[in-house]
Amino acid sequence: MNMCTVQSIKDAIRENCQSQHDMESTDIDQVLQTLPFSEHDSPFSQSPKHKRPYRPWQNNKNS
């Protein structure tokens, strides 16, 4: 499986915008700012949230 990084995606978008659409760098930067991953930190940069231990649901019916 080929994994992509955010930076490699941004580079590919930048290259496409320059070659296919003849856009200037400032215009490309504005496009990149609208991407959802541009404004958030990596989800792996923080420690995972603690969850309560799993406890199976117990049936209270008497058979």
CSV table of C-alpha atoms in Angstrom, one decimal:
chain,number,residue,atom,x,y,z
A,1,MET,CA,0.0,0.0,0.0
A,2,ASN,CA,1.3,3.4,-0.9
A,3,MET,CA,0.9,6.0,2.0
A,4,CYS,CA,0.7,9.7,1.2
A,5,THR,CA,1.7,12.5,3.5
A,6,VAL,CA,-0.1,15.8,3.7
A,7,GLN,CA,3.0,17.4,2.3
A,8,SER,CA,3.1,15.1,-0.7
A,9,ILE,CA,-0.5,15.9,-1.4
A,10,LYS,CA,0.1,19.6,-1.2
A,11,ASP,CA,3.1,19.3,-3.5
A,12,ALA,CA,1.0,17.4,-6.0
A,13,ILE,CA,-1.7,20.0,-5.9
A,14,ARG,CA,0.8,22.8,-6.3
A,15,GLU,CA,2.4,21.1,-9.3
A,16,ASN,CA,-1.0,20.5,-10.9
A,17,CYS,CA,-2.1,24.1,-10.4
A,18,GLN,CA,1.1,25.4,-11.8
A,19,SER,CA,1.3,23.2,-14.9
A,20,GLN,CA,-2.4,22.6,-15.7
A,21,HIS,CA,-3.9,25.9,-14.6
A,22,ASP,CA,-1.0,28.4,-14.9
A,23,MET,CA,-1.7,29.7,-11.4
A,24,GLU,CA,0.6,32.0,-9.4
A,25,SER,CA,2.1,30.9,-6.1
A,26,THR,CA,-0.1,33.2,-4.0
A,27,ASP,CA,-3.3,31.8,-5.7
A,28,ILE,CA,-2.1,28.3,-5.0
A,29,ASP,CA,-1.4,29.1,-1.4
A,30,GLN,CA,-5.0,30.4,-1.1
A,31,VAL,CA,-6.3,27.1,-2.5
A,32,LEU,CA,-4.2,25.1,-0.1
A,33,GLN,CA,-5.5,27.1,2.8
A,34,THR,CA,-9.1,25.9,2.0
A,35,LEU,CA,-8.2,22.2,2.4
A,36,PRO,CA,-9.5,20.6,5.5
A,37,PHE,CA,-6.2,19.1,6.6
A,38,SER,CA,-4.4,22.5,6.3
A,39,GLU,CA,-5.9,23.9,9.5
A,40,HIS,CA,-5.7,20.9,11.8
A,41,ASP,CA,-2.8,19.2,13.5
A,42,SER,CA,-2.0,15.6,12.8
A,43,PRO,CA,-4.4,13.4,14.7
A,44,PHE,CA,-1.3,11.4,15.8
A,45,SER,CA,0.4,14.4,17.4
A,46,GLN,CA,-1.6,14.0,20.6
A,47,SER,CA,-1.9,11.1,23.0
A,48,PRO,CA,-5.0,9.0,22.6
A,49,LYS,CA,-8.1,9.9,24.7
A,50,HIS,CA,-8.7,7.6,27.6
A,51,LYS,CA,-11.8,5.4,27.3
A,52,ARG,CA,-13.8,3.6,29.9
A,53,PRO,CA,-13.1,-0.2,30.0
A,54,TYR,CA,-15.5,-2.3,28.0
A,55,ARG,CA,-18.0,-4.0,30.1
A,56,PRO,CA,-20.5,-6.4,28.3
A,57,TRP,CA,-24.1,-5.6,28.8
A,58,GLN,CA,-25.7,-7.9,31.3
A,59,ASN,CA,-29.1,-9.2,30.7
A,60,ASN,CA,-31.2,-9.0,33.9
A,61,LYS,CA,-33.9,-11.4,32.8
A,62,ASN,CA,-34.2,-14.5,34.8
A,63,SER,CA,-34.7,-17.5,32.6
